[in-house]
XYZ file of N, CA and C in Angstrom:
537
model
N 44.405 46.405 170.235
C 45.379 45.840 171.143
C 46.771 46.225 170.644
N 47.617 46.876 171.455
C 48.904 47.356 171.005
C 49.878 46.267 170.604
N 49.634 45.035 170.987
C 50.559 43.964 170.647
C 50.168 43.265 169.351
N 49.390 43.948 168.503
C 48.925 43.324 167.262
C 50.078 42.869 166.375
N 51.200 43.605 166.394
C 52.329 43.222 165.566
C 53.189 42.147 166.225
N 52.888 41.797 167.464
C 53.639 40.763 168.171
C 53.232 39.393 167.652
N 54.150 38.424 167.735
C 53.781 37.058 167.341
C 52.602 36.556 168.178
N 51.876 35.617 167.650
C 50.718 35.076 168.366
C 51.149 34.365 169.648
N 52.173 33.499 169.555
C 52.533 32.657 170.695
C 54.031 32.668 170.936
N 54.392 32.744 172.202
C 55.773 32.588 172.640
C 55.847 31.220 173.301
N 56.697 30.346 172.796
C 56.850 28.999 173.353
C 57.988 29.003 174.363
N 57.677 28.733 175.613
C 58.683 28.654 176.667
C 59.444 27.346 176.475
N 60.746 27.465 176.228
C 61.541 26.266 175.935
C 62.779 26.120 176.811
N 63.236 27.197 177.440
C 64.473 27.118 178.219
C 64.172 27.170 179.712
N 65.139 26.724 180.484
C 65.010 26.784 181.935
C 64.870 28.212 182.425
N 65.615 29.143 181.815
C 65.536 30.555 182.205
C 64.127 31.098 181.974
N 63.534 30.753 180.838
C 62.177 31.210 180.538
C 61.170 30.597 181.510
N 61.331 29.309 181.793
C 60.402 28.643 182.705
C 60.510 29.227 184.115
N 61.724 29.505 184.576
C 61.885 30.137 185.888
C 61.239 31.523 185.896
N 61.370 32.244 184.794
C 60.794 33.591 184.718
C 59.275 33.547 184.838
N 58.613 32.636 184.145
C 57.143 32.588 184.193
C 56.619 31.861 185.415
N 57.474 31.126 186.114
C 57.023 30.357 187.278
C 56.807 31.215 188.509
N 57.284 32.432 188.503
C 57.168 33.319 189.643
C 55.836 34.063 189.591
N 55.091 34.047 190.690
C 53.762 34.661 190.722
C 53.823 36.169 190.479
N 54.823 36.841 191.011
C 54.944 38.288 190.789
C 55.149 38.572 189.307
N 56.008 37.809 188.653
C 56.241 38.029 187.222
C 55.007 37.662 186.404
N 54.280 36.661 186.833
C 53.003 36.321 186.188
C 52.064 37.534 186.249
N 52.007 38.188 187.386
C 51.123 39.343 187.540
C 51.613 40.535 186.723
N 52.930 40.678 186.589
C 53.472 41.740 185.742
C 53.083 41.487 184.292
N 53.182 40.251 183.838
C 52.795 39.932 182.457
C 51.308 40.198 182.249
N 50.496 39.975 183.276
C 49.063 40.269 183.167
C 48.841 41.762 182.968
N 49.639 42.597 183.615
C 49.538 44.049 183.434
C 49.858 44.416 181.990
N 50.824 43.729 181.415
C 51.304 44.076 180.071
C 50.530 43.401 178.941
N 49.559 42.599 179.262
C 48.892 41.827 178.206
C 48.109 42.691 177.229
N 47.632 43.876 177.662
C 46.821 44.709 176.779
C 47.493 45.991 176.329
N 48.374 46.517 177.152
C 48.991 47.784 176.789
C 50.364 47.913 177.433
N 51.260 48.617 176.764
C 52.593 48.834 177.327
C 52.512 49.652 178.620
N 53.507 49.472 179.475
C 53.551 50.201 180.738
C 54.998 50.418 181.150
N 55.200 51.468 181.931
C 56.519 51.767 182.476
C 56.715 50.988 183.777
N 57.937 50.986 184.264
C 58.230 50.346 185.549
C 57.348 50.947 186.648
N 57.204 52.250 186.658
C 56.374 52.916 187.673
C 54.922 52.464 187.570
N 54.386 52.401 186.364
C 53.002 51.968 186.174
C 52.827 50.510 186.592
N 53.792 49.672 186.228
C 53.737 48.253 186.611
C 53.766 48.132 188.129
N 54.677 48.857 188.771
C 54.803 48.803 190.230
C 53.490 49.182 190.902
N 52.844 50.229 190.407
C 51.567 50.666 190.985
C 50.484 49.610 190.810
N 50.405 49.025 189.621
C 49.351 48.040 189.338
C 49.537 46.742 190.124
N 50.801 46.343 190.324
C 51.070 45.070 190.990
C 51.247 45.243 192.499
N 51.481 46.483 192.939
C 51.673 46.729 194.359
C 53.087 46.427 194.816
N 54.053 46.788 193.990
C 55.465 46.551 194.292
C 56.209 47.871 194.429
N 57.374 47.799 195.043
C 58.289 48.934 195.005
C 58.864 49.001 193.590
N 59.236 50.212 193.140
C 59.775 50.367 191.783
C 61.019 49.503 191.569
N 61.868 49.389 192.570
C 63.076 48.570 192.443
C 62.757 47.107 192.218
N 61.777 46.587 192.958
C 61.360 45.189 192.786
C 60.730 44.983 191.414
N 59.914 45.931 191.014
C 59.277 45.863 189.703
C 60.342 45.838 188.608
N 61.325 46.705 188.720
C 62.405 46.778 187.739
C 63.165 45.451 187.669
N 63.452 44.879 188.812
C 64.169 43.594 188.868
C 63.395 42.507 188.120
N 62.114 42.387 188.413
C 61.307 41.338 187.783
C 61.139 41.579 186.284
N 60.961 42.824 185.882
C 60.827 43.132 184.457
C 62.131 42.808 183.728
N 63.276 43.111 184.346
C 64.565 42.775 183.715
C 64.700 41.272 183.489
N 64.262 40.467 184.463
C 64.316 39.010 184.297
C 63.409 38.550 183.154
N 62.218 39.135 183.084
C 61.302 38.798 181.988
C 61.873 39.224 180.639
N 62.502 40.391 180.618
C 63.104 40.877 179.373
C 64.269 39.984 178.955
N 65.121 39.621 179.898
C 66.265 38.744 179.605
C 65.789 37.390 179.057
N 64.651 36.918 179.548
C 64.101 35.638 179.094
C 63.362 35.775 177.756
N 63.194 37.012 177.269
C 62.542 37.226 175.985
C 61.034 37.299 176.056
N 60.474 37.360 177.252
C 59.024 37.357 177.414
C 58.402 38.738 177.295
N 59.152 39.777 177.643
C 58.697 41.155 177.467
C 59.784 41.920 176.725
N 59.388 43.038 176.132
C 60.354 43.848 175.389
C 59.995 45.318 175.520
N 61.001 46.152 175.289
C 60.774 47.595 175.266
C 60.147 47.918 173.922
N 59.004 48.610 173.955
C 58.311 48.942 172.701
C 58.388 50.427 172.366
N 58.724 51.256 173.359
C 58.967 52.670 173.069
C 59.662 53.296 174.265
N 60.297 54.425 173.992
C 60.961 55.175 175.053
C 60.614 56.643 174.907
N 60.752 57.371 175.999
C 60.584 58.822 175.957
C 61.399 59.415 177.095
N 61.864 60.616 176.879
C 62.676 61.296 177.877
C 61.763 62.095 178.804
N 61.894 61.848 180.103
C 61.099 62.545 181.115
C 62.066 63.105 182.150
N 62.120 64.421 182.260
C 63.013 65.096 183.207
C 64.438 64.547 183.134
N 64.935 64.383 181.926
C 66.311 63.944 181.719
C 66.539 62.455 181.868
N 65.502 61.696 182.174
C 65.631 60.249 182.342
C 64.862 59.559 181.221
N 65.468 58.503 180.656
C 64.814 57.754 179.592
C 63.802 56.785 180.216
N 62.538 56.987 179.896
C 61.458 56.133 180.392
C 61.172 55.063 179.349
N 61.137 53.812 179.775
C 60.891 52.689 178.863
C 59.480 52.153 179.069
N 58.820 51.848 177.959
C 57.513 51.201 177.992
C 57.709 49.752 177.566
N 57.232 48.845 178.404
C 57.377 47.414 178.164
C 56.052 46.823 177.705
N 56.147 45.790 176.883
C 54.966 45.053 176.426
C 55.331 43.578 176.321
N 54.320 42.754 176.240
C 54.558 41.319 176.046
C 55.218 41.098 174.690
N 56.078 40.099 174.613
C 56.769 39.780 173.367
C 55.852 39.009 172.414
N 54.759 38.453 172.924
C 53.790 37.719 172.105
C 52.415 37.865 172.753
N 51.383 37.558 171.977
C 50.018 37.695 172.495
C 49.694 36.634 173.544
N 50.325 35.476 173.459
C 50.106 34.430 174.461
C 51.407 33.675 174.690
N 51.459 32.976 175.788
C 52.642 32.201 176.161
C 52.213 30.750 176.300
N 52.972 29.865 175.697
C 52.690 28.433 175.811
C 53.781 27.792 176.656
N 53.344 27.167 177.740
C 54.276 26.513 178.651
C 54.436 25.047 178.274
N 55.591 24.471 178.591
C 55.756 23.037 178.313
C 54.880 22.216 179.244
N 54.580 21.011 178.830
C 53.822 20.083 179.662
C 54.635 19.828 180.927
N 54.003 19.920 182.108
C 54.772 19.744 183.336
C 55.281 18.316 183.542
N 54.769 17.368 182.788
C 55.201 15.979 182.951
C 54.509 15.321 184.130
N 54.763 14.063 184.283
C 54.118 13.294 185.346
C 54.467 13.846 186.719
N 53.453 14.252 187.450
C 53.634 14.710 188.815
C 54.280 16.075 188.958
N 54.616 16.715 187.851
C 55.243 18.031 187.916
C 54.214 19.099 188.212
N 54.660 20.228 188.756
C 53.705 21.297 189.073
C 53.194 21.972 187.805
N 51.927 22.249 187.753
C 51.355 22.984 186.640
C 51.375 24.458 187.023
N 52.369 25.173 186.508
C 52.607 26.570 186.866
C 51.384 27.426 186.584
N 50.788 27.243 185.422
C 49.638 28.058 185.037
C 48.487 27.895 186.026
N 48.174 26.673 186.394
C 47.063 26.450 187.320
C 47.392 26.957 188.718
N 48.654 26.844 189.138
C 49.030 27.381 190.448
C 48.843 28.898 190.479
N 49.234 29.571 189.400
C 49.050 31.022 189.329
C 47.561 31.372 189.305
N 46.784 30.600 188.574
C 45.351 30.865 188.487
C 44.699 30.732 189.856
N 45.045 29.704 190.593
C 44.473 29.518 191.933
C 44.918 30.648 192.855
N 46.185 31.049 192.776
C 46.671 32.159 193.609
C 45.920 33.447 193.277
N 45.704 33.712 191.992
C 44.953 34.908 191.595
C 43.505 34.826 192.065
N 42.898 33.652 191.956
C 41.520 33.471 192.416
C 41.423 33.703 193.918
N 42.349 33.146 194.675
C 42.331 33.318 196.123
C 42.576 34.767 196.526
N 43.311 35.525 195.696
C 43.599 36.928 196.000
C 42.512 37.875 195.492
N 41.525 37.348 194.777
C 40.466 38.216 194.250
C 39.642 38.771 195.412
N 39.039 39.943 195.219
C 38.315 40.605 196.317
C 37.180 39.741 196.871
N 37.110 39.711 198.186
C 36.016 38.981 198.844
C 34.703 39.634 198.465
N 33.732 38.835 198.155
C 32.419 39.358 197.808
C 32.295 39.798 196.360
N 33.396 39.740 195.610
C 33.346 40.108 194.197
C 32.663 39.017 193.388
N 32.106 39.420 192.257
C 31.431 38.432 191.412
C 32.456 37.519 190.775
N 32.194 36.238 190.827
C 33.051 35.256 190.163
C 32.235 34.012 189.871
N 32.675 33.308 188.889
C 31.992 32.081 188.473
C 33.024 30.962 188.490
N 32.926 30.091 189.474
C 33.866 28.978 189.598
C 33.040 27.701 189.645
N 33.304 26.827 188.726
C 32.555 25.575 188.652
C 33.522 24.437 188.346
N 33.134 23.257 188.768
C 33.877 22.055 188.409
C 32.849 21.022 187.998
N 33.102 20.385 186.893
C 32.183 19.350 186.411
C 32.990 18.090 186.099
N 32.486 16.973 186.553
C 33.106 15.693 186.221
C 32.320 15.094 185.065
N 33.021 14.787 183.995
C 32.383 14.312 182.775
C 32.961 12.971 182.371
N 32.235 12.258 181.559
C 32.748 11.052 180.914
C 32.552 11.248 179.421
N 33.673 11.406 178.704
C 33.623 11.786 177.296
C 34.419 10.821 176.436
N 33.977 10.673 175.200
C 34.781 9.938 174.229
C 35.983 10.803 173.862
N 36.951 10.219 173.188
C 38.110 10.995 172.736
C 37.668 12.138 171.824
N 36.690 11.877 170.967
C 36.195 12.903 170.053
C 35.504 14.029 170.817
N 34.671 13.685 171.803
C 33.994 14.698 172.605
C 35.000 15.526 173.401
N 36.009 14.867 173.928
C 37.061 15.541 174.681
C 37.756 16.577 173.796
N 38.140 16.169 172.594
C 38.817 17.074 171.659
C 37.892 18.224 171.242
N 36.626 17.916 170.985
C 35.674 18.950 170.578
C 35.462 19.973 171.692
N 35.301 19.511 172.927
C 35.109 20.428 174.037
C 36.342 21.314 174.222
N 37.526 20.741 174.115
C 38.751 21.532 174.215
C 38.813 22.614 173.154
N 38.460 22.260 171.937
C 38.477 23.226 170.834
C 37.429 24.322 171.049
N 36.250 23.951 171.539
C 35.195 24.942 171.779
C 35.576 25.909 172.897
N 36.188 25.387 173.961
C 36.628 26.250 175.048
C 37.703 27.223 174.564
N 38.644 26.739 173.768
C 39.705 27.601 173.245
C 39.118 28.667 172.321
N 38.175 28.285 171.468
C 37.548 29.250 170.555
C 36.789 30.317 171.329
N 36.100 29.921 172.377
C 35.361 30.876 173.200
C 36.324 31.852 173.885
N 37.414 31.334 174.427
C 38.412 32.198 175.058
C 39.006 33.166 174.037
N 39.321 32.665 172.841
C 39.871 33.519 171.782
C 38.880 34.607 171.368
N 37.607 34.221 171.257
C 36.566 35.189 170.871
C 36.495 36.336 171.877
N 36.492 36.013 173.147
C 36.396 37.061 174.160
C 37.701 37.826 174.324
N 38.822 37.196 174.032
C 40.094 37.928 174.073
C 40.091 39.030 173.022
N 39.522 38.744 171.864
C 39.433 39.753 170.805
C 38.502 40.898 171.192
N 37.527 40.639 172.054
C 36.583 41.668 172.494
C 37.127 42.499 173.660
N 38.248 42.083 174.222
C 38.791 42.753 175.407
C 39.090 44.216 175.134
N 38.746 45.046 176.107
C 38.968 46.486 176.042
C 39.882 46.856 177.202
N 41.092 47.368 176.928
C 42.030 47.699 178.001
C 41.498 48.714 179.008
N 40.453 49.456 178.655
C 39.918 50.451 179.594
C 38.995 49.815 180.637
N 38.641 48.557 180.447
C 37.754 47.869 181.391
C 38.563 47.124 182.450
N 37.918 46.788 183.585
C 38.639 46.051 184.631
C 39.111 44.684 184.130
N 40.197 44.206 184.721
C 40.734 42.896 184.365
C 39.750 41.789 184.730
N 39.705 40.794 183.893
C 38.932 39.580 184.139
C 39.809 38.414 183.735
N 39.839 37.373 184.545
C 40.629 36.186 184.212
C 39.702 35.038 183.876
N 40.047 34.329 182.844
C 39.342 33.111 182.457
C 40.366 31.992 182.483
N 40.077 30.979 183.243
C 40.969 29.829 183.341
C 40.119 28.590 183.117
N 40.600 27.712 182.281
C 39.919 26.427 182.176
C 40.952 25.330 182.061
N 40.595 24.192 182.562
C 41.466 23.024 182.488
C 40.597 21.843 182.112
N 40.869 21.277 180.995
C 40.163 20.076 180.553
C 41.209 18.971 180.533
N 41.034 17.982 181.369
C 42.041 16.935 181.476
C 41.397 15.650 181.961
N 42.110 14.581 181.789
C 41.687 13.288 182.320
C 42.554 13.021 183.544
N 41.932 12.969 184.729
C 42.731 12.747 185.935
C 43.372 11.362 185.942
N 44.422 11.246 186.717
C 45.072 9.941 186.869
C 44.087 8.987 187.533
N 44.149 7.729 187.167
C 43.240 6.776 187.801
C 43.498 6.717 189.302
N 42.432 6.592 190.063
C 42.545 6.473 191.508
C 43.042 5.079 191.820
N 44.120 5.021 192.593
C 44.664 3.708 192.986
C 44.182 3.364 194.373
N 43.677 2.167 194.503
C 43.118 1.726 195.761
C 44.184 0.994 196.553
N 44.308 1.340 197.843
C 45.247 0.624 198.716
C 44.674 -0.732 199.050
N 45.541 -1.679 199.428
C 45.096 -3.058 199.699
C 43.996 -3.125 200.747
N 44.085 -2.338 201.807
C 43.115 -2.407 202.892
C 41.841 -1.627 202.624
N 41.814 -0.826 201.557
C 40.629 -0.019 201.266
C 39.546 -0.852 200.617
N 38.335 -0.547 200.979
C 37.176 -1.184 200.335
C 36.251 -0.097 199.852
N 35.428 -0.446 198.899
C 34.479 0.526 198.353
C 33.284 0.700 199.214
């Protein structure tokens, strides 16, 4: 993985950084850069954007510190820049009570945009767990994701893994509602 020398985690802490990662197009650009550096032209082709739009979004990500230029080369008198992620993963702040979960919104958008008829595994399970079981399951899911991230081969097609382990807010019953 070309980002081996990059820090493990980039912690999103500023409003500028949060705005940068909250945009679905920029999320998709970061997905392109997660395994290997790419030029604006390569990013535009992979994401399906015009080069100008791609350049605009990459500049915003670069200004926010989320991507960086990792090499340059001269092509027909023009300096070509290769961009890569500034870290191997990005950690977003907790959205807070009732706030939008940017990561899950992007995941759902990517899932909905996936090819019809393509293989996918989407499941939801409702569980009742002790605090210890909850923590253990979270750790096991993270370890499994980390294990497969290390096995990732940039020459293979993209695959997304999303998981959310959480305790939903208690359901509040209205006065007129009955069970």
